[in-house]
mmCIF file of C-alpha atoms in Angstrom:
data_model
loop_
_atom_site.group_PDB
_atom_site.id
_atom_site.type_symbol
_atom_site.label_atom_id
_atom_site.label_comp_id
_atom_site.label_asym_id
_atom_site.label_seq_id
_atom_site.Cartn_x
_atom_site.Cartn_y
_atom_site.Cartn_z
ATOM 1 C CA MET A 431 -53.951 -102.924 19.048
ATOM 2 C CA ALA A 432 -57.440 -104.235 20.861
ATOM 3 C CA ALA A 433 -57.990 -107.876 20.552
ATOM 4 C CA ARG A 434 -61.166 -109.750 22.118
ATOM 5 C CA SER A 435 -62.741 -113.357 21.337
ATOM 6 C CA ALA A 436 -65.761 -115.177 22.895
ATOM 7 C CA ALA A 437 -66.892 -119.024 21.618
ATOM 8 C CA ALA A 438 -69.783 -120.520 22.207
ATOM 9 C CA THR A 439 -71.257 -123.890 21.701
ATOM 10 C CA ALA A 440 -74.999 -124.077 22.145
ATOM 11 C CA PRO A 441 -77.606 -125.197 19.975
ATOM 12 C CA ALA A 442 -79.044 -122.508 17.887
ATOM 13 C CA TYR A 443 -83.358 -123.248 16.476
ATOM 14 C CA GLU A 444 -85.882 -121.366 15.233
ATOM 15 C CA GLY A 445 -89.402 -121.960 14.591
ATOM 16 C CA SER A 446 -92.863 -120.807 15.613
ATOM 17 C CA GLN A 447 -94.021 -119.454 19.359
ATOM 18 C CA THR A 448 -95.853 -122.408 21.661
ATOM 19 C CA PRO A 449 -97.710 -122.206 24.851
ATOM 20 C CA GLY A 450 -95.394 -122.824 27.802
ATOM 21 C CA PHE A 451 -94.742 -125.536 30.537
ATOM 22 C CA ALA A 452 -94.510 -125.936 33.860
ATOM 23 C CA PRO A 453 -91.617 -127.919 34.820
ATOM 24 C CA SER A 454 -92.356 -131.227 36.297
ATOM 25 C CA ALA A 455 -90.165 -130.989 39.432
ATOM 26 C CA PRO A 456 -89.682 -127.356 41.858
ATOM 27 C CA GLY A 457 -86.571 -125.584 40.943
ATOM 28 C CA ALA A 458 -83.380 -125.365 42.682
ATOM 29 C CA LYS A 459 -82.615 -122.637 44.731
ATOM 30 C CA LEU A 460 -79.147 -122.699 45.066
ATOM 31 C CA TYR A 461 -76.147 -123.659 42.041
ATOM 32 C CA ALA A 462 -75.087 -126.173 43.912
ATOM 33 C CA PRO A 463 -71.296 -127.713 43.778
ATOM 34 C CA THR A 464 -72.849 -131.209 43.056
ATOM 35 C CA LEU A 465 -75.631 -133.389 43.210
ATOM 36 C CA ALA A 466 -75.081 -134.181 47.030
ATOM 37 C CA ALA A 467 -74.737 -131.110 47.990
ATOM 38 C CA ASP A 468 -77.724 -130.137 46.102
ATOM 39 C CA GLY A 469 -79.770 -133.328 47.477
ATOM 40 C CA ARG A 470 -82.380 -134.057 43.961
ATOM 41 C CA THR A 471 -84.080 -137.030 44.051
ATOM 42 C CA PRO A 472 -83.934 -138.895 40.069
ATOM 43 C CA PRO A 473 -87.136 -138.448 38.385
ATOM 44 C CA PRO A 474 -88.738 -143.186 38.346
ATOM 45 C CA ARG A 475 -86.512 -145.588 37.748
ATOM 46 C CA ASP A 476 -87.350 -146.689 34.627
ATOM 47 C CA ASP A 477 -85.539 -149.796 32.579
ATOM 48 C CA LEU A 478 -84.411 -147.275 29.001
ATOM 49 C CA ARG A 479 -82.867 -145.336 30.649
ATOM 50 C CA THR A 480 -80.578 -147.191 32.868
ATOM 51 C CA SER A 481 -80.312 -149.066 29.537
ATOM 52 C CA LEU A 482 -78.756 -145.604 28.147
ATOM 53 C CA LEU A 483 -76.615 -144.626 30.710
ATOM 54 C CA ALA A 484 -74.895 -148.765 30.005
ATOM 55 C CA ALA A 485 -74.429 -147.621 26.814
ATOM 56 C CA VAL A 486 -73.332 -145.018 27.636
ATOM 57 C CA ARG A 487 -70.644 -145.702 30.270
ATOM 58 C CA ALA A 488 -69.920 -148.795 27.763
ATOM 59 C CA THR A 489 -69.524 -145.901 24.594
ATOM 60 C CA ALA A 490 -66.882 -143.910 27.236
ATOM 61 C CA ARG A 491 -64.377 -147.394 28.103
ATOM 62 C CA LYS A 492 -64.403 -148.396 24.200
ATOM 63 C CA GLN A 493 -63.320 -144.546 23.827
ATOM 64 C CA ARG A 494 -60.611 -145.377 26.816
ATOM 65 C CA ARG A 495 -62.511 -142.167 28.197
ATOM 66 C CA LYS A 496 -63.799 -141.941 32.423
ATOM 67 C CA PRO A 497 -67.361 -142.904 32.132
ATOM 68 C CA PRO A 498 -69.426 -139.931 32.656
ATOM 69 C CA GLU A 499 -71.505 -139.295 36.088
ATOM 70 C CA SER A 500 -75.137 -139.640 36.585
ATOM 71 C CA ASP A 501 -76.908 -136.402 37.423
ATOM 72 C CA ALA A 502 -80.326 -136.197 38.823
ATOM 73 C CA ARG A 503 -80.391 -132.700 37.773
ATOM 74 C CA LEU A 504 -79.657 -133.251 34.177
ATOM 75 C CA ASP A 505 -81.906 -136.218 34.213
ATOM 76 C CA TRP A 506 -84.954 -133.999 35.141
ATOM 77 C CA VAL A 507 -83.928 -131.376 32.368
ATOM 78 C CA MET A 508 -84.451 -134.154 29.749
ATOM 79 C CA THR A 509 -87.608 -135.791 31.452
ATOM 80 C CA ASP A 510 -88.741 -132.429 30.760
ATOM 81 C CA LEU A 511 -87.509 -132.173 27.097
ATOM 82 C CA ALA A 512 -88.745 -135.380 26.036
ATOM 83 C CA ARG A 513 -92.382 -134.943 27.310
ATOM 84 C CA HIS A 514 -92.933 -131.849 25.300
ATOM 85 C CA VAL A 515 -90.612 -132.207 22.331
ATOM 86 C CA ARG A 516 -92.180 -134.252 20.071
ATOM 87 C CA GLY A 517 -92.346 -135.043 16.388
ATOM 88 C CA ASP A 518 -89.949 -133.860 14.164
ATOM 89 C CA GLU A 519 -89.300 -130.977 16.944
ATOM 90 C CA LEU A 520 -85.964 -130.166 18.069
ATOM 91 C CA PRO A 521 -84.865 -128.583 21.796
ATOM 92 C CA ALA A 522 -85.251 -124.336 21.495
ATOM 93 C CA LEU A 523 -82.238 -122.513 22.863
ATOM 94 C CA ASP A 524 -84.025 -120.610 25.527
ATOM 95 C CA VAL A 525 -85.693 -123.493 27.267
ATOM 96 C CA VAL A 526 -82.515 -125.672 27.534
ATOM 97 C CA GLU A 527 -81.406 -123.121 29.197
ATOM 98 C CA PHE A 528 -83.828 -121.764 31.187
ATOM 99 C CA LEU A 529 -84.385 -125.488 32.542
ATOM 100 C CA LEU A 530 -80.847 -125.362 32.966
ATOM 101 C CA ALA A 531 -81.270 -122.680 34.994
ATOM 102 C CA HIS A 532 -84.660 -124.289 37.608
ATOM 103 C CA TYR A 533 -82.650 -126.998 38.264
ATOM 104 C CA GLY A 534 -79.000 -125.702 39.831
ATOM 105 C CA LEU A 535 -76.823 -126.327 36.403
ATOM 106 C CA VAL A 536 -74.315 -123.201 35.628
ATOM 107 C CA GLU A 537 -72.218 -125.260 32.199
ATOM 108 C CA PRO A 538 -74.420 -124.294 28.687
ATOM 109 C CA SER A 539 -76.181 -126.218 27.160
ATOM 110 C CA PRO A 540 -74.878 -130.132 26.168
ATOM 111 C CA HIS A 541 -75.276 -132.132 23.686
ATOM 112 C CA ILE A 542 -78.364 -133.620 23.253
ATOM 113 C CA LEU A 543 -80.351 -136.610 21.109
ATOM 114 C CA LEU A 544 -83.765 -137.090 21.382
ATOM 115 C CA SER A 545 -85.493 -140.118 19.407
ATOM 116 C CA SER A 546 -89.223 -141.983 19.318
ATOM 117 C CA VAL A 547 -90.383 -144.935 18.651
ATOM 118 C CA PRO A 548 -93.813 -147.477 19.383
ATOM 119 C CA THR A 549 -93.305 -148.560 22.614
ATOM 120 C CA ARG A 550 -92.755 -152.382 21.126
ATOM 121 C CA GLY A 551 -89.231 -150.427 19.608
ATOM 122 C CA ALA A 552 -87.609 -150.424 23.082
ATOM 123 C CA ALA A 553 -84.934 -152.978 22.246
ATOM 124 C CA GLU A 554 -84.566 -150.710 19.180
ATOM 125 C CA LEU A 555 -84.306 -147.352 20.470
ATOM 126 C CA SER A 556 -81.669 -147.964 22.352
ATOM 127 C CA ALA A 557 -79.555 -149.895 20.152
ATOM 128 C CA ARG A 558 -79.979 -147.115 17.420
ATOM 129 C CA ALA A 559 -78.859 -144.591 20.315
ATOM 130 C CA ARG A 560 -75.195 -146.559 20.629
ATOM 131 C CA GLY A 561 -74.013 -145.595 17.775
ATOM 132 C CA GLU A 562 -75.551 -142.115 17.966
ATOM 133 C CA ILE A 563 -73.755 -142.042 21.765
ATOM 134 C CA ALA A 564 -70.422 -142.414 20.125
ATOM 135 C CA GLU A 565 -70.937 -139.645 17.784
ATOM 136 C CA MET A 566 -71.360 -137.856 19.646
ATOM 137 C CA MET A 567 -68.780 -138.254 22.291
ATOM 138 C CA ARG A 568 -66.276 -138.187 19.762
ATOM 139 C CA GLU A 569 -66.909 -134.716 19.658
ATOM 140 C CA ALA A 570 -65.739 -133.374 23.183
ATOM 141 C CA ASP A 571 -64.732 -134.789 26.601
ATOM 142 C CA ILE A 572 -68.059 -135.723 28.334
ATOM 143 C CA ASP A 573 -68.234 -135.664 32.318
ATOM 144 C CA ARG A 574 -72.429 -135.386 32.997
ATOM 145 C CA VAL A 575 -74.561 -137.785 31.992
ATOM 146 C CA GLY A 576 -78.906 -136.943 31.879
ATOM 147 C CA VAL A 577 -81.797 -139.118 30.479
ATOM 148 C CA GLY A 578 -84.950 -137.824 30.727
ATOM 149 C CA VAL A 579 -87.955 -141.133 28.979
ATOM 150 C CA ASP A 580 -91.203 -140.152 28.817
ATOM 151 C CA ARG A 581 -93.717 -143.345 27.392
ATOM 152 C CA THR A 582 -97.249 -141.643 26.361
ATOM 153 C CA ASP A 583 -99.936 -142.926 23.739
ATOM 154 C CA ASP A 584 -97.783 -146.183 22.482
ATOM 155 C CA THR A 585 -94.439 -144.275 21.732
ATOM 156 C CA ILE A 586 -91.120 -144.036 24.412
ATOM 157 C CA TYR A 587 -89.620 -140.519 23.821
ATOM 158 C CA ILE A 588 -86.539 -140.027 24.929
ATOM 159 C CA ALA A 589 -83.891 -137.090 25.357
ATOM 160 C CA LEU A 590 -80.491 -137.956 26.187
ATOM 161 C CA ALA A 591 -77.496 -134.884 27.155
ATOM 162 C CA LEU A 592 -73.980 -135.627 27.242
ATOM 163 C CA GLN A 593 -72.110 -132.696 29.060
ATOM 164 C CA GLU A 594 -68.552 -130.736 29.705
ATOM 165 C CA ARG A 595 -67.665 -129.376 33.282
ATOM 166 C CA ARG A 596 -64.652 -127.530 32.843
ATOM 167 C CA VAL A 597 -65.525 -125.266 36.657
ATOM 168 C CA THR A 598 -66.591 -126.666 39.864
ATOM 169 C CA LEU A 599 -68.335 -124.070 41.702
ATOM 170 C CA LEU A 600 -65.810 -124.056 45.167
ATOM 171 C CA GLU A 601 -69.479 -122.747 47.159
ATOM 172 C CA ALA A 602 -73.289 -122.433 46.428
ATOM 173 C CA VAL A 603 -74.779 -119.437 44.611
ATOM 174 C CA PRO A 604 -77.964 -118.382 45.126
ATOM 175 C CA ARG A 605 -80.428 -118.147 42.279
ATOM 176 C CA ARG A 606 -82.011 -115.758 44.109
ATOM 177 C CA LEU A 607 -80.324 -112.791 46.053
ATOM 178 C CA PRO A 608 -82.149 -109.843 48.232
ATOM 179 C CA SER A 609 -82.067 -106.041 46.690
ATOM 180 C CA ARG A 610 -78.516 -104.563 47.353
ATOM 181 C CA GLY A 611 -77.681 -108.251 48.373
ATOM 182 C CA HIS A 612 -74.283 -109.602 47.386
ATOM 183 C CA ALA A 613 -72.209 -113.404 46.287
ATOM 184 C CA PRO A 614 -68.833 -114.398 46.211
ATOM 185 C CA ILE A 615 -68.475 -116.457 42.762
ATOM 186 C CA ALA A 616 -65.528 -118.950 42.896
ATOM 187 C CA GLY A 617 -64.899 -121.896 41.079
ATOM 188 C CA ARG A 618 -61.851 -124.208 40.240
ATOM 189 C CA ILE A 619 -61.380 -124.186 36.174
ATOM 190 C CA ALA A 620 -60.394 -127.418 34.439
ATOM 191 C CA ARG A 621 -56.594 -128.065 34.067
ATOM 192 C CA GLY A 622 -54.712 -126.978 30.924
ATOM 193 C CA LEU A 623 -57.030 -123.301 30.810
ATOM 194 C CA THR A 624 -55.809 -119.676 31.361
ATOM 195 C CA HIS A 625 -57.121 -116.698 31.790
ATOM 196 C CA PRO A 626 -60.138 -116.580 33.385
ATOM 197 C CA GLU A 627 -62.508 -113.944 33.988
ATOM 198 C CA ILE A 628 -65.660 -113.178 35.700
ATOM 199 C CA VAL A 629 -68.321 -111.091 32.959
ATOM 200 C CA ILE A 630 -71.542 -110.679 34.303
ATOM 201 C CA THR A 631 -74.787 -108.614 32.266
ATOM 202 C CA ALA A 632 -77.136 -106.504 34.310
ATOM 203 C CA PRO A 633 -80.327 -106.240 34.250
ATOM 204 C CA ASP A 634 -79.952 -102.873 31.831
ATOM 205 C CA GLY A 635 -77.380 -104.658 29.708
ATOM 206 C CA SER A 636 -74.663 -103.320 30.661
ATOM 207 C CA VAL A 637 -71.821 -105.584 31.302
ATOM 208 C CA ARG A 638 -68.863 -106.176 33.210
ATOM 209 C CA GLU A 639 -65.366 -108.260 33.329
ATOM 210 C CA GLN A 640 -63.447 -109.251 36.402
ATOM 211 C CA THR A 641 -59.835 -110.658 36.020
ATOM 212 C CA PRO A 642 -59.150 -112.084 39.350
ATOM 213 C CA PRO A 643 -56.287 -114.311 39.390
ATOM 214 C CA LEU A 644 -55.682 -118.015 39.290
ATOM 215 C CA ARG A 645 -54.841 -119.714 42.411
ATOM 216 C CA ASP A 646 -54.210 -123.360 42.759
ATOM 217 C CA GLY A 647 -56.490 -123.678 39.897
ATOM 218 C CA ALA A 648 -59.209 -121.618 41.416
ATOM 219 C CA VAL A 649 -60.768 -117.784 40.739
ATOM 220 C CA ARG A 650 -63.036 -115.847 42.732
ATOM 221 C CA GLY A 651 -64.977 -112.908 42.035
ATOM 222 C CA ASP A 652 -68.211 -111.573 43.089
ATOM 223 C CA LEU A 653 -71.710 -110.228 42.674
ATOM 224 C CA GLN A 654 -73.184 -107.332 43.856
ATOM 225 C CA CYS A 655 -76.628 -106.292 42.985
ATOM 226 C CA GLY A 656 -77.509 -103.438 42.193
ATOM 227 C CA ALA A 657 -80.928 -102.336 40.166
ATOM 228 C CA ASP A 658 -83.548 -105.112 40.828
ATOM 229 C CA GLY A 659 -83.513 -108.202 37.751
ATOM 230 C CA ARG A 660 -81.426 -110.457 36.711
ATOM 231 C CA TYR A 661 -77.792 -110.725 36.685
ATOM 232 C CA GLN A 662 -76.215 -113.200 33.795
ATOM 233 C CA VAL A 663 -72.456 -114.603 35.745
ATOM 234 C CA GLU A 664 -70.355 -116.587 32.912
ATOM 235 C CA PHE A 665 -66.982 -117.921 33.980
ATOM 236 C CA VAL A 666 -64.176 -117.855 30.610
ATOM 237 C CA ALA A 667 -60.811 -119.253 29.864
ATOM 238 C CA SER A 668 -58.293 -119.322 27.681
ATOM 239 C CA GLY A 669 -57.317 -123.158 26.021
ATOM 240 C CA ALA A 670 -55.785 -124.674 22.652
ATOM 241 C CA THR A 671 -58.323 -123.077 20.738
ATOM 242 C CA GLY A 672 -58.880 -119.319 22.254
ATOM 243 C CA SER A 673 -61.389 -118.565 25.073
ATOM 244 C CA ALA A 674 -63.916 -120.451 25.988
ATOM 245 C CA VAL A 675 -67.012 -120.710 28.070
ATOM 246 C CA LEU A 676 -67.108 -122.765 30.998
ATOM 247 C CA ALA A 677 -70.108 -121.296 33.036
ATOM 248 C CA ASN A 678 -73.361 -119.232 32.206
ATOM 249 C CA PHE A 679 -76.358 -118.856 34.438
ATOM 250 C CA PRO A 680 -78.987 -116.176 36.077
ATOM 251 C CA VAL A 681 -78.814 -115.024 39.269
ATOM 252 C CA TYR A 682 -82.444 -112.496 39.940
ATOM 253 C CA CYS A 683 -81.784 -109.879 42.532
ATOM 254 C CA GLY A 684 -84.671 -109.063 44.374
ATOM 255 C CA VAL A 685 -87.072 -110.518 42.181
ATOM 256 C CA GLU A 686 -88.352 -114.593 41.816
ATOM 257 C CA PRO A 687 -86.739 -117.207 39.002
ATOM 258 C CA PRO A 688 -89.348 -117.689 36.672
ATOM 259 C CA SER A 689 -91.792 -120.331 37.987
ATOM 260 C CA ALA A 690 -92.414 -121.955 34.142
ATOM 261 C CA SER A 691 -90.945 -121.745 30.456
ATOM 262 C CA PRO A 692 -92.646 -118.509 28.758
ATOM 263 C CA ARG A 693 -92.516 -120.857 24.538
ATOM 264 C CA GLY A 694 -93.248 -124.951 24.327
ATOM 265 C CA ALA A 695 -89.834 -127.016 24.087
ATOM 266 C CA GLY A 696 -89.984 -127.673 20.910
ATOM 267 C CA VAL A 697 -89.638 -125.584 17.715
ATOM 268 C CA HIS A 698 -88.939 -126.344 14.035
ATOM 269 C CA PRO A 699 -85.635 -125.675 11.742
ATOM 270 C CA ALA A 700 -86.045 -123.449 9.225
ATOM 271 C CA ALA A 701 -84.284 -124.330 6.138
ATOM 272 C CA VAL A 702 -81.591 -122.172 4.796
ATOM 273 C CA THR A 703 -78.745 -121.579 2.559
ATOM 274 C CA PRO A 704 -75.736 -120.447 4.282
ATOM 275 C CA GLU A 705 -75.751 -116.931 2.731
ATOM 276 C CA GLU A 706 -79.585 -116.937 3.629
ATOM 277 C CA ALA A 707 -78.604 -117.561 7.256
ATOM 278 C CA GLU A 708 -75.081 -114.700 6.880
ATOM 279 C CA LYS A 709 -78.101 -111.973 5.852
ATOM 280 C CA GLN A 710 -80.225 -113.036 8.896
ATOM 281 C CA LEU A 711 -77.893 -112.894 11.273
ATOM 282 C CA LEU A 712 -76.446 -109.123 10.535
ATOM 283 C CA ALA A 713 -79.948 -108.136 10.336
ATOM 284 C CA LEU A 714 -80.463 -109.344 13.785
ATOM 285 C CA ILE A 715 -76.922 -108.268 14.800
ATOM 286 C CA ASN A 716 -77.789 -104.734 13.569
ATOM 287 C CA ARG A 717 -81.588 -105.082 15.578
ATOM 288 C CA ASP A 718 -79.473 -106.340 18.714
ATOM 289 C CA ARG A 719 -76.950 -102.948 18.170
ATOM 290 C CA LYS A 720 -80.245 -100.816 17.616
ATOM 291 C CA ALA A 721 -81.168 -101.882 21.237
ATOM 292 C CA ALA A 722 -78.298 -101.168 22.745
ATOM 293 C CA GLY A 723 -77.994 -97.863 21.477
ATOM 294 C CA VAL A 724 -74.960 -98.188 19.682
ATOM 295 C CA ALA A 725 -73.874 -97.846 15.359
ATOM 296 C CA PRO A 726 -74.725 -100.562 12.971
ATOM 297 C CA VAL A 727 -72.772 -102.702 11.138
ATOM 298 C CA VAL A 728 -71.767 -102.544 7.411
ATOM 299 C CA ILE A 729 -70.704 -106.245 6.245
ATOM 300 C CA ASP A 730 -67.242 -105.825 5.243
ATOM 301 C CA ASP A 731 -66.449 -108.271 1.870
ATOM 302 C CA HIS A 732 -62.899 -109.405 2.837
ATOM 303 C CA LEU A 733 -63.744 -110.096 6.879
ATOM 304 C CA THR A 734 -66.252 -111.765 5.681
ATOM 305 C CA ALA A 735 -63.911 -113.780 3.643
ATOM 306 C CA ILE A 736 -61.814 -114.711 6.743
ATOM 307 C CA ALA A 737 -65.152 -115.615 8.578
ATOM 308 C CA ARG A 738 -65.877 -117.833 5.658
ATOM 309 C CA ALA A 739 -62.219 -119.734 5.941
ATOM 310 C CA HIS A 740 -62.114 -119.331 9.691
ATOM 311 C CA THR A 741 -65.348 -121.239 9.848
ATOM 312 C CA HIS A 742 -64.316 -124.085 6.395
ATOM 313 C CA ASP A 743 -61.750 -124.643 8.906
ATOM 314 C CA MET A 744 -63.741 -125.049 12.624
ATOM 315 C CA VAL A 745 -66.276 -127.593 9.955
ATOM 316 C CA ASP A 746 -63.183 -129.880 8.409
ATOM 317 C CA HIS A 747 -61.208 -130.464 11.362
ATOM 318 C CA ASP A 748 -64.139 -130.798 14.216
ATOM 319 C CA PHE A 749 -63.604 -127.889 16.602
ATOM 320 C CA VAL A 750 -65.147 -124.338 17.563
ATOM 321 C CA GLY A 751 -62.292 -121.862 19.204
ATOM 322 C CA HIS A 752 -60.553 -118.831 17.511
ATOM 323 C CA VAL A 753 -57.458 -120.451 17.335
ATOM 324 C CA SER A 754 -56.336 -122.701 14.822
ATOM 325 C CA PRO A 755 -53.390 -124.867 14.196
ATOM 326 C CA ARG A 756 -53.024 -124.196 10.970
ATOM 327 C CA THR A 757 -54.404 -119.901 10.653
ATOM 328 C CA GLY A 758 -53.789 -119.204 14.499
ATOM 329 C CA GLY A 759 -56.629 -116.495 16.327
ATOM 330 C CA PRO A 760 -57.992 -113.698 14.410
ATOM 331 C CA VAL A 761 -55.696 -111.266 14.431
ATOM 332 C CA ASP A 762 -53.284 -113.167 12.605
ATOM 333 C CA ARG A 763 -56.340 -114.129 9.752
ATOM 334 C CA VAL A 764 -56.392 -110.192 9.824
ATOM 335 C CA HIS A 765 -53.184 -109.262 9.004
ATOM 336 C CA ARG A 766 -52.346 -112.316 6.897
ATOM 337 C CA ALA A 767 -55.022 -110.855 4.547
ATOM 338 C CA GLY A 768 -53.119 -107.475 4.303
ATOM 339 C CA LEU A 769 -55.752 -105.891 7.102
ATOM 340 C CA GLN A 770 -55.134 -103.696 9.418
ATOM 341 C CA PRO A 771 -57.095 -102.293 11.730
ATOM 342 C CA THR A 772 -56.891 -101.215 15.563
ATOM 343 C CA PHE A 773 -59.899 -102.952 16.859
ATOM 344 C CA ILE A 774 -60.896 -106.778 16.003
ATOM 345 C CA SER A 775 -63.315 -109.231 17.847
ATOM 346 C CA GLU A 776 -64.527 -112.621 17.404
ATOM 347 C CA ASN A 777 -67.513 -114.786 18.489
ATOM 348 C CA VAL A 778 -67.901 -118.136 16.868
ATOM 349 C CA GLY A 779 -70.377 -120.894 17.933
ATOM 350 C CA ARG A 780 -72.059 -124.033 16.554
ATOM 351 C CA GLY A 781 -75.933 -124.288 16.624
ATOM 352 C CA TYR A 782 -78.608 -124.906 13.727
ATOM 353 C CA THR A 783 -80.329 -121.405 12.840
ATOM 354 C CA ALA A 784 -79.812 -117.534 12.720
ATOM 355 C CA ASP A 785 -82.130 -116.540 14.843
ATOM 356 C CA GLU A 786 -80.969 -118.821 18.046
ATOM 357 C CA ALA A 787 -77.473 -118.377 16.992
ATOM 358 C CA GLU A 788 -77.801 -114.592 17.780
ATOM 359 C CA GLN A 789 -80.120 -115.567 20.503
ATOM 360 C CA GLY A 790 -77.388 -117.652 22.270
ATOM 361 C CA PHE A 791 -74.862 -115.177 21.889
ATOM 362 C CA MET A 792 -76.776 -112.592 23.468
ATOM 363 C CA SER A 793 -77.612 -114.469 26.716
ATOM 364 C CA SER A 794 -73.777 -114.529 26.711
ATOM 365 C CA PRO A 795 -72.250 -111.897 28.392
ATOM 366 C CA GLY A 796 -68.694 -112.054 26.542
ATOM 367 C CA HIS A 797 -70.202 -112.430 23.307
ATOM 368 C CA ARG A 798 -73.106 -109.948 23.886
ATOM 369 C CA ALA A 799 -70.118 -107.320 24.800
ATOM 370 C CA ASN A 800 -68.312 -108.253 21.259
ATOM 371 C CA ILE A 801 -71.849 -107.488 18.980
ATOM 372 C CA VAL A 802 -73.031 -104.090 21.021
ATOM 373 C CA ASP A 803 -69.426 -102.652 20.987
ATOM 374 C CA PRO A 804 -69.616 -99.271 19.651
ATOM 375 C CA ARG A 805 -66.151 -99.750 18.285
ATOM 376 C CA PRO A 806 -66.623 -101.787 15.291
ATOM 377 C CA ARG A 807 -67.720 -100.636 12.529
ATOM 378 C CA ARG A 808 -67.839 -103.589 9.945
ATOM 379 C CA VAL A 809 -68.430 -107.466 10.014
ATOM 380 C CA GLY A 810 -67.910 -110.332 8.163
ATOM 381 C CA ILE A 811 -70.054 -113.040 8.863
ATOM 382 C CA GLY A 812 -68.804 -116.679 8.009
ATOM 383 C CA ILE A 813 -71.283 -119.116 7.940
ATOM 384 C CA VAL A 814 -71.245 -123.242 6.956
ATOM 385 C CA PHE A 815 -73.135 -125.962 7.577
ATOM 386 C CA GLY A 816 -71.437 -129.420 8.958
ATOM 387 C CA ALA A 817 -72.650 -132.758 8.437
ATOM 388 C CA PRO A 818 -75.867 -134.292 9.857
ATOM 389 C CA VAL A 819 -75.595 -135.461 13.598
ATOM 390 C CA THR A 820 -78.426 -137.645 15.004
ATOM 391 C CA GLY A 821 -80.238 -136.411 12.003
ATOM 392 C CA THR A 822 -79.404 -132.125 11.507
ATOM 393 C CA ARG A 823 -76.762 -130.223 10.149
ATOM 394 C CA PRO A 824 -75.338 -128.140 12.905
ATOM 395 C CA MET A 825 -74.173 -124.945 11.880
ATOM 396 C CA PHE A 826 -70.776 -123.562 12.177
ATOM 397 C CA VAL A 827 -70.539 -119.469 12.218
ATOM 398 C CA THR A 828 -67.931 -116.431 12.699
ATOM 399 C CA GLN A 829 -68.693 -113.482 13.367
ATOM 400 C CA LEU A 830 -65.910 -110.842 12.697
ATOM 401 C CA PHE A 831 -65.947 -107.596 13.981
ATOM 402 C CA SER A 832 -63.688 -104.877 12.775
ATOM 403 C CA ASN A 833 -63.322 -100.922 13.137
#
């Protein structure tokens, strides 16, 4: 019996392509372990940013949590979103990932709050944001906060990010390496996590897994440049709800990192039913398998029923993961349904539409490995929409693969 799982929580959106933009500040040369090591200065002072940071810290204290640290790198990510996302748009996943890497952050996409009011409504905006901040902070243990503010044409736009930090780099990792270069990849993972892996996708799409031992909470691997191009590096470890992505970032070998986003920051989400989204996701899975040179998978009603039930469990009990206190892991769920395959893998995530949910999975080495693995021949897809968060319904996703 072979089984592997991967979980993602990055936001996902769908919409029309718009022209790209250059970030507001220079890119980082390193993924630094701390803000002090990066040395980046924050965006210009703004009283609204100060007020929102105070609201985040007050909310943390009220919820008996440690107040998250302000980080100038994340401030700049949010400043660019505040300057470029307008109206009823949502931030595009690929743009958020580009900005995080540009400013030297290795963690996956944060929880993001976007809002806007007329200039005279700053007090109203701050008050309204407090309730939404409290709701966002109930969803996860938040370690880092970033706030961006843009005042344009009598309107104030804000973008606020709350980010988990479950791995700390032990030494800086260059964003760019020379041809045939190499760099140590080492991190200290959060307490309670086990079975760490370092997973790397090469420019040709091949995935390599490293399983170094966990010693004193630290894991050490390495990146060896083969062909020139982009290498996607991911830290994965297991916790109470199964495997989870702790960090996911690109390193460029022999080529320069991109200096501008190839597309606009905002997109308009498309309204679809869960069944329509499941059909879209099946087509996207097979598109990506075809591009990788592997046979398509077919939808399986039994696997779909299992996947939908697990997705309902995640929605009803407010978690994203493979291991449930009620149903166990993916192997348990499949066996309980009377199925006895020799191979099972699972991707789970939380997004907003099928198109960029798949994009989010494919940008993660572990999730990509599950999608393009040649062994599965069948798939079950379960999509359930949750209650609106900051005005938008999140989409919870389970992909369950089997032979």
